[in-house]
mmCIF file of C-alpha atoms in Angstrom:
data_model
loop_
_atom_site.group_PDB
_atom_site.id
_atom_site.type_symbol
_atom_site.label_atom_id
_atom_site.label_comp_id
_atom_site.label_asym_id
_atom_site.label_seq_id
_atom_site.Cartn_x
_atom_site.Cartn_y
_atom_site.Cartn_z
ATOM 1 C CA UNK A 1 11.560 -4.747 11.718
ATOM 2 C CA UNK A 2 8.201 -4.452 13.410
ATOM 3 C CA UNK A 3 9.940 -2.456 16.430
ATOM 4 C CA UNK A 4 12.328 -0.077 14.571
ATOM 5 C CA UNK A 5 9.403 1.036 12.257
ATOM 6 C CA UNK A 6 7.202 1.180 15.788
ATOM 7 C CA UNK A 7 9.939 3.787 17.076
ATOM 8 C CA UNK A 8 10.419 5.385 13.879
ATOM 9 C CA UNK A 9 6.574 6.027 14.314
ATOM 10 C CA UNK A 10 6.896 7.389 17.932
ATOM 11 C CA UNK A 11 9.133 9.682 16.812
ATOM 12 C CA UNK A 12 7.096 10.832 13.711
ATOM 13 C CA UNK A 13 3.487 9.775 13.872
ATOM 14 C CA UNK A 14 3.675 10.001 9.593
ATOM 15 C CA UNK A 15 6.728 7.386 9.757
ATOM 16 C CA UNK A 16 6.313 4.074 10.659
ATOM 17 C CA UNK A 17 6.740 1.814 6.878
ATOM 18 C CA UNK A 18 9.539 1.318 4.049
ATOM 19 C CA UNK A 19 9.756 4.248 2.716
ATOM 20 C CA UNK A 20 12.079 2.625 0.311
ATOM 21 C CA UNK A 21 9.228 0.632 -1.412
ATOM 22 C CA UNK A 22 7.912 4.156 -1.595
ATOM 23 C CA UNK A 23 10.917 5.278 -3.750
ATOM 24 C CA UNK A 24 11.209 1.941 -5.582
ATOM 25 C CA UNK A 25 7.064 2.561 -6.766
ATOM 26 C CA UNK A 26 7.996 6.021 -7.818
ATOM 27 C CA UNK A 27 10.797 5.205 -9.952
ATOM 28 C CA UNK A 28 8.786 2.434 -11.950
ATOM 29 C CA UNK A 29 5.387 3.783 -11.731
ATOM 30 C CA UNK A 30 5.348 4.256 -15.549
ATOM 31 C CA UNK A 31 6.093 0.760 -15.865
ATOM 32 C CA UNK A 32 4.222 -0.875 -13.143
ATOM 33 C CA UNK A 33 0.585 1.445 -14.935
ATOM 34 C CA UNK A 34 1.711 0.622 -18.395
ATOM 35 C CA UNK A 35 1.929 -3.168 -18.194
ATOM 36 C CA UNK A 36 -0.976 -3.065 -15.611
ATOM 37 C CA UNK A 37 0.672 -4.816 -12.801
ATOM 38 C CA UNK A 38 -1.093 -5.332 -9.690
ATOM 39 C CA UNK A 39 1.245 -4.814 -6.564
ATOM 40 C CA UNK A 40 1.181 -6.340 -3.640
ATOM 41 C CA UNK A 41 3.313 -4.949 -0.758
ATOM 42 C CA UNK A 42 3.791 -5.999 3.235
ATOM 43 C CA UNK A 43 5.636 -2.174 3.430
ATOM 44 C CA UNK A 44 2.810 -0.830 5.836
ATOM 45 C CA UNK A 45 4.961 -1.845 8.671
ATOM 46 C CA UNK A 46 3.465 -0.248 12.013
ATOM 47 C CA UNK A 47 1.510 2.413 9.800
ATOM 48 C CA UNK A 48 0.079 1.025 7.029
ATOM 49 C CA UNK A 49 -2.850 3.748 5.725
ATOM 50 C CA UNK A 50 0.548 6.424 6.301
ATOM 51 C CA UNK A 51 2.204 3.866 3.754
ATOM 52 C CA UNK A 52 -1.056 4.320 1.332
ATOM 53 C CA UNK A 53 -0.992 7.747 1.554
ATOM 54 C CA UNK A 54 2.505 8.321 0.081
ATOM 55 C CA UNK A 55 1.614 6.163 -2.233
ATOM 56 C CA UNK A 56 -1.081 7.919 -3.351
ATOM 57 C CA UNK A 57 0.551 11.514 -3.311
ATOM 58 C CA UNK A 58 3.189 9.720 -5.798
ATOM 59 C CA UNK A 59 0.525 8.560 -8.248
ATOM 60 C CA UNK A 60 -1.118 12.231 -8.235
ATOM 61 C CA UNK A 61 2.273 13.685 -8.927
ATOM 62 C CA UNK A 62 2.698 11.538 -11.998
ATOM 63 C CA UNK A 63 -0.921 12.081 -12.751
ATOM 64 C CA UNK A 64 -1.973 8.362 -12.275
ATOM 65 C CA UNK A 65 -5.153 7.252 -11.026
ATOM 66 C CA UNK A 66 -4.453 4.206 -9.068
ATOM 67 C CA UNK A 67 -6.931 2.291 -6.651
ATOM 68 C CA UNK A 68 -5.237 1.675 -3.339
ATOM 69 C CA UNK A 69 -6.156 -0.764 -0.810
ATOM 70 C CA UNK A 70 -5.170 -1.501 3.013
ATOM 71 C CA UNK A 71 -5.194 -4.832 4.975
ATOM 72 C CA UNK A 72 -5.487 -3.589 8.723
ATOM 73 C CA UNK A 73 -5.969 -5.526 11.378
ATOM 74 C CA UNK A 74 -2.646 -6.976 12.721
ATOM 75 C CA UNK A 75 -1.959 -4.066 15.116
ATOM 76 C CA UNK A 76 -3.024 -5.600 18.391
ATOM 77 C CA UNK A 77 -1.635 -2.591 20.609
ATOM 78 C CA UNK A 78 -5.287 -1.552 21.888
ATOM 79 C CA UNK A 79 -5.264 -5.315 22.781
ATOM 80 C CA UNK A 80 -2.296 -4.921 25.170
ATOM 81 C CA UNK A 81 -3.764 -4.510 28.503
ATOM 82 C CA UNK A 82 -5.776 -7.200 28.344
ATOM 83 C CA UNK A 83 -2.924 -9.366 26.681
ATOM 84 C CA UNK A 84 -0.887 -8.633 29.622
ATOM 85 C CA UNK A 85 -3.081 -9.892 32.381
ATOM 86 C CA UNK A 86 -3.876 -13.400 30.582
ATOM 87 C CA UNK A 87 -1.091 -13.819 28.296
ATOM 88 C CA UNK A 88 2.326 -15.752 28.886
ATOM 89 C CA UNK A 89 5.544 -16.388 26.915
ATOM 90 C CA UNK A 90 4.988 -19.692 26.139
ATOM 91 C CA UNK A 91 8.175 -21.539 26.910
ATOM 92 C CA UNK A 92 9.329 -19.650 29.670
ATOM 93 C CA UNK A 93 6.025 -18.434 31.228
ATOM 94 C CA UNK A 94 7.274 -14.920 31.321
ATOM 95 C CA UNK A 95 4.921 -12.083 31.690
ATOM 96 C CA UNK A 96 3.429 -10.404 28.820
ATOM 97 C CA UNK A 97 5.379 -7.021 28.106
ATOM 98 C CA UNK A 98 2.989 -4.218 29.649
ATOM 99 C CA UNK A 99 4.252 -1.770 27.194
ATOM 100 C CA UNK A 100 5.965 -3.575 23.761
ATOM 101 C CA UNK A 101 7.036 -1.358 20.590
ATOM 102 C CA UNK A 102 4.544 -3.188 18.901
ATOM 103 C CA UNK A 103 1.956 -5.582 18.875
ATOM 104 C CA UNK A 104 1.449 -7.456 15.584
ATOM 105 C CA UNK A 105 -0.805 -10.184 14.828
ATOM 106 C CA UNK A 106 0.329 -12.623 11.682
ATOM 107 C CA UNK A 107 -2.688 -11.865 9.034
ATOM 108 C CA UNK A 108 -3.273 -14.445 5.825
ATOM 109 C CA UNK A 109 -3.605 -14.205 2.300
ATOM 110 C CA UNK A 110 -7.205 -14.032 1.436
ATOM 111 C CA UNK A 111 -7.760 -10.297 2.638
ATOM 112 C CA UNK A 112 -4.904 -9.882 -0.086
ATOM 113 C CA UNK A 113 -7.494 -11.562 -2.297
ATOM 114 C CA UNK A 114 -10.074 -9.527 -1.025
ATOM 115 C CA UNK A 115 -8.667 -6.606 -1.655
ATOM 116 C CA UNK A 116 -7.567 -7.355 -5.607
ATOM 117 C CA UNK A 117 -11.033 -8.592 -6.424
ATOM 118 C CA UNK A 118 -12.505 -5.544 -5.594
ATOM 119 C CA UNK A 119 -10.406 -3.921 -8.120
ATOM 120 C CA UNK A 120 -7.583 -2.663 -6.444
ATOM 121 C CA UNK A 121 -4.375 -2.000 -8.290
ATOM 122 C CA UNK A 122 -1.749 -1.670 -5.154
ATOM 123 C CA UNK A 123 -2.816 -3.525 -2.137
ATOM 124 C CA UNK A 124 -0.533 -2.807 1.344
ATOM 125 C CA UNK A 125 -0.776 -4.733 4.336
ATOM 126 C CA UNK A 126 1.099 -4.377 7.856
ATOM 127 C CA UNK A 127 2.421 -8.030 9.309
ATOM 128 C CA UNK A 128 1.624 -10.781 6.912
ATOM 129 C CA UNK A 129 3.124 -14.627 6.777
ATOM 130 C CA UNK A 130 5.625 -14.376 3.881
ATOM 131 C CA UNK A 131 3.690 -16.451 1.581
ATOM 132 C CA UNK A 132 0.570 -14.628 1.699
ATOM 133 C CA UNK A 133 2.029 -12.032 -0.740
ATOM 134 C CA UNK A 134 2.432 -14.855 -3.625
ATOM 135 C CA UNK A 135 -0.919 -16.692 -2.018
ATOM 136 C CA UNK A 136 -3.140 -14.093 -1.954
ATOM 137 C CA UNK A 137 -2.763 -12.963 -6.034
ATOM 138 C CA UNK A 138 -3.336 -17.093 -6.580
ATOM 139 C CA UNK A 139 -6.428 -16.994 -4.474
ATOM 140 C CA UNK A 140 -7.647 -14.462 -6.729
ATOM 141 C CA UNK A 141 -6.550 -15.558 -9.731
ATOM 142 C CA UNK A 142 -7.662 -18.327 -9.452
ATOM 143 C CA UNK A 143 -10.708 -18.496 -7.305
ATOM 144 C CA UNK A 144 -9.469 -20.319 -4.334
ATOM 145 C CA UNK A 145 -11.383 -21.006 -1.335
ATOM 146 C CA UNK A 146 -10.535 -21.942 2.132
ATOM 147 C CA UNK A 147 -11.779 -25.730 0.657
ATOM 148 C CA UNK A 148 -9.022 -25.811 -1.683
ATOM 149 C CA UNK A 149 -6.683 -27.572 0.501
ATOM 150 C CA UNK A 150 -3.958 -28.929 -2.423
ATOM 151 C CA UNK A 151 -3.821 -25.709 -4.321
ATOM 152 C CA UNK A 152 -3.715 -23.586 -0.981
ATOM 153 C CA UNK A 153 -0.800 -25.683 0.097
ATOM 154 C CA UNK A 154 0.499 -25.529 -2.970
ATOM 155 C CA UNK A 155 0.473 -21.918 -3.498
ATOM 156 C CA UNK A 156 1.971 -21.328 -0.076
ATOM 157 C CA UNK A 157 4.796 -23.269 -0.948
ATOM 158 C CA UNK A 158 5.121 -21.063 -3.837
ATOM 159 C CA UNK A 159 5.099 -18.373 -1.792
ATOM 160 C CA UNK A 160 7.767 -19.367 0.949
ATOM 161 C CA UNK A 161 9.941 -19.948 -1.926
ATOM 162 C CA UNK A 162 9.266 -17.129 -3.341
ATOM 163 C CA UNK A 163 9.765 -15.358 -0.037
ATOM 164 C CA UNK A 164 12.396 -16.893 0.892
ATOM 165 C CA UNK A 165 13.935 -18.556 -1.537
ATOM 166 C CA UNK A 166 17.568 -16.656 -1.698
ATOM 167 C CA UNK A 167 18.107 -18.674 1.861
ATOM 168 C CA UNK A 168 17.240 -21.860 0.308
ATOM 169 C CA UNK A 169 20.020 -21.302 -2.423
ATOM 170 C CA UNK A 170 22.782 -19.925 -0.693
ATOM 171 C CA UNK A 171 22.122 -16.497 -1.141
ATOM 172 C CA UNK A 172 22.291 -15.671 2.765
ATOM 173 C CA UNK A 173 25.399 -15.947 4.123
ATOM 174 C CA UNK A 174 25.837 -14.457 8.182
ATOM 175 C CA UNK A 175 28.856 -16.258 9.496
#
């Protein structure tokens, strides 16, 4: 995903995320303001404050004020020269790639948590584990700290299965 949206991005420098979460917000913006739901999104692929910004010219349109927040910090591309003189595949001790699509670093939930507890009402990150969009709302909700082992683990399991959950049922079928 990470290196389609990467080329999508060389090829437009405004491209780069799902611009189908884009449509989906439009169509249920009404609905998402009037039962004040908070939205948490990992659609900022390889450009995640391009992502924000469409989001925002689709609450102006529909004459919404909506606070907007970014989780950055998982694009690791201006890390990539260094990366490739000290960093190995580590199975096969291959070489680093000197020049990858992209260069994305797994981030956690509690930026997520940052983010909603200082008020914001969409919050869009880049690479994220898959529970950290279910953990992070939990950490805020319910005032979680990195202490919290049980609920943490808890709320990460809630996550993966709320992630991932149609492959635990059945609901992926590739054969």
């Amino acid at each position: 995903t990470m290196s389609i949206m990467a080329g999508q991005k060389m090829k437009n420098p405004k491209a780069g995320f799902a611009v189908d979460f884009v449509k989906m917000f439009e169509r249920n913006l009404k609905e998402i303001v009037s039962q004040k739901v908070k939205v948490v999104v990992n659609a900022g692929g390889v450009n995640v404050e391009g992502c924000r910004d469409a989001v925002l010219k689709v609450a102006e349109a529909a004459k919404v004020n909506l606070k907007v927040g970014v989780v950055m910090g998982d694009d690791l591309t201006p890390q990539v020269p260094e990366l490739a003189k000290t960093t190995k595949e580590m199975f096969s001790g291959a070489k680093f790639p000197t020049n990858p699509l992209s260069c994305n670093a797994y981030l956690g939930a509690f930026p997520i948590a940052q983010a909603l507890a200082a008020g914001c009402d969409v919050v869009i990150t880049g690479r994220v584990v898959d529970s950290a969009l279910v953990l992070g709302p939990l950490i805020h909700e319910f005032g979680w700290t990195p202490k919290d082992l049980d609920q943490l683990s808890a709320g990460t399991l809630a996550g993966h299965l709320v992630e991932c959950g149609a492959q635990g049922t059945g609901g992926l079928f590739t054969d």
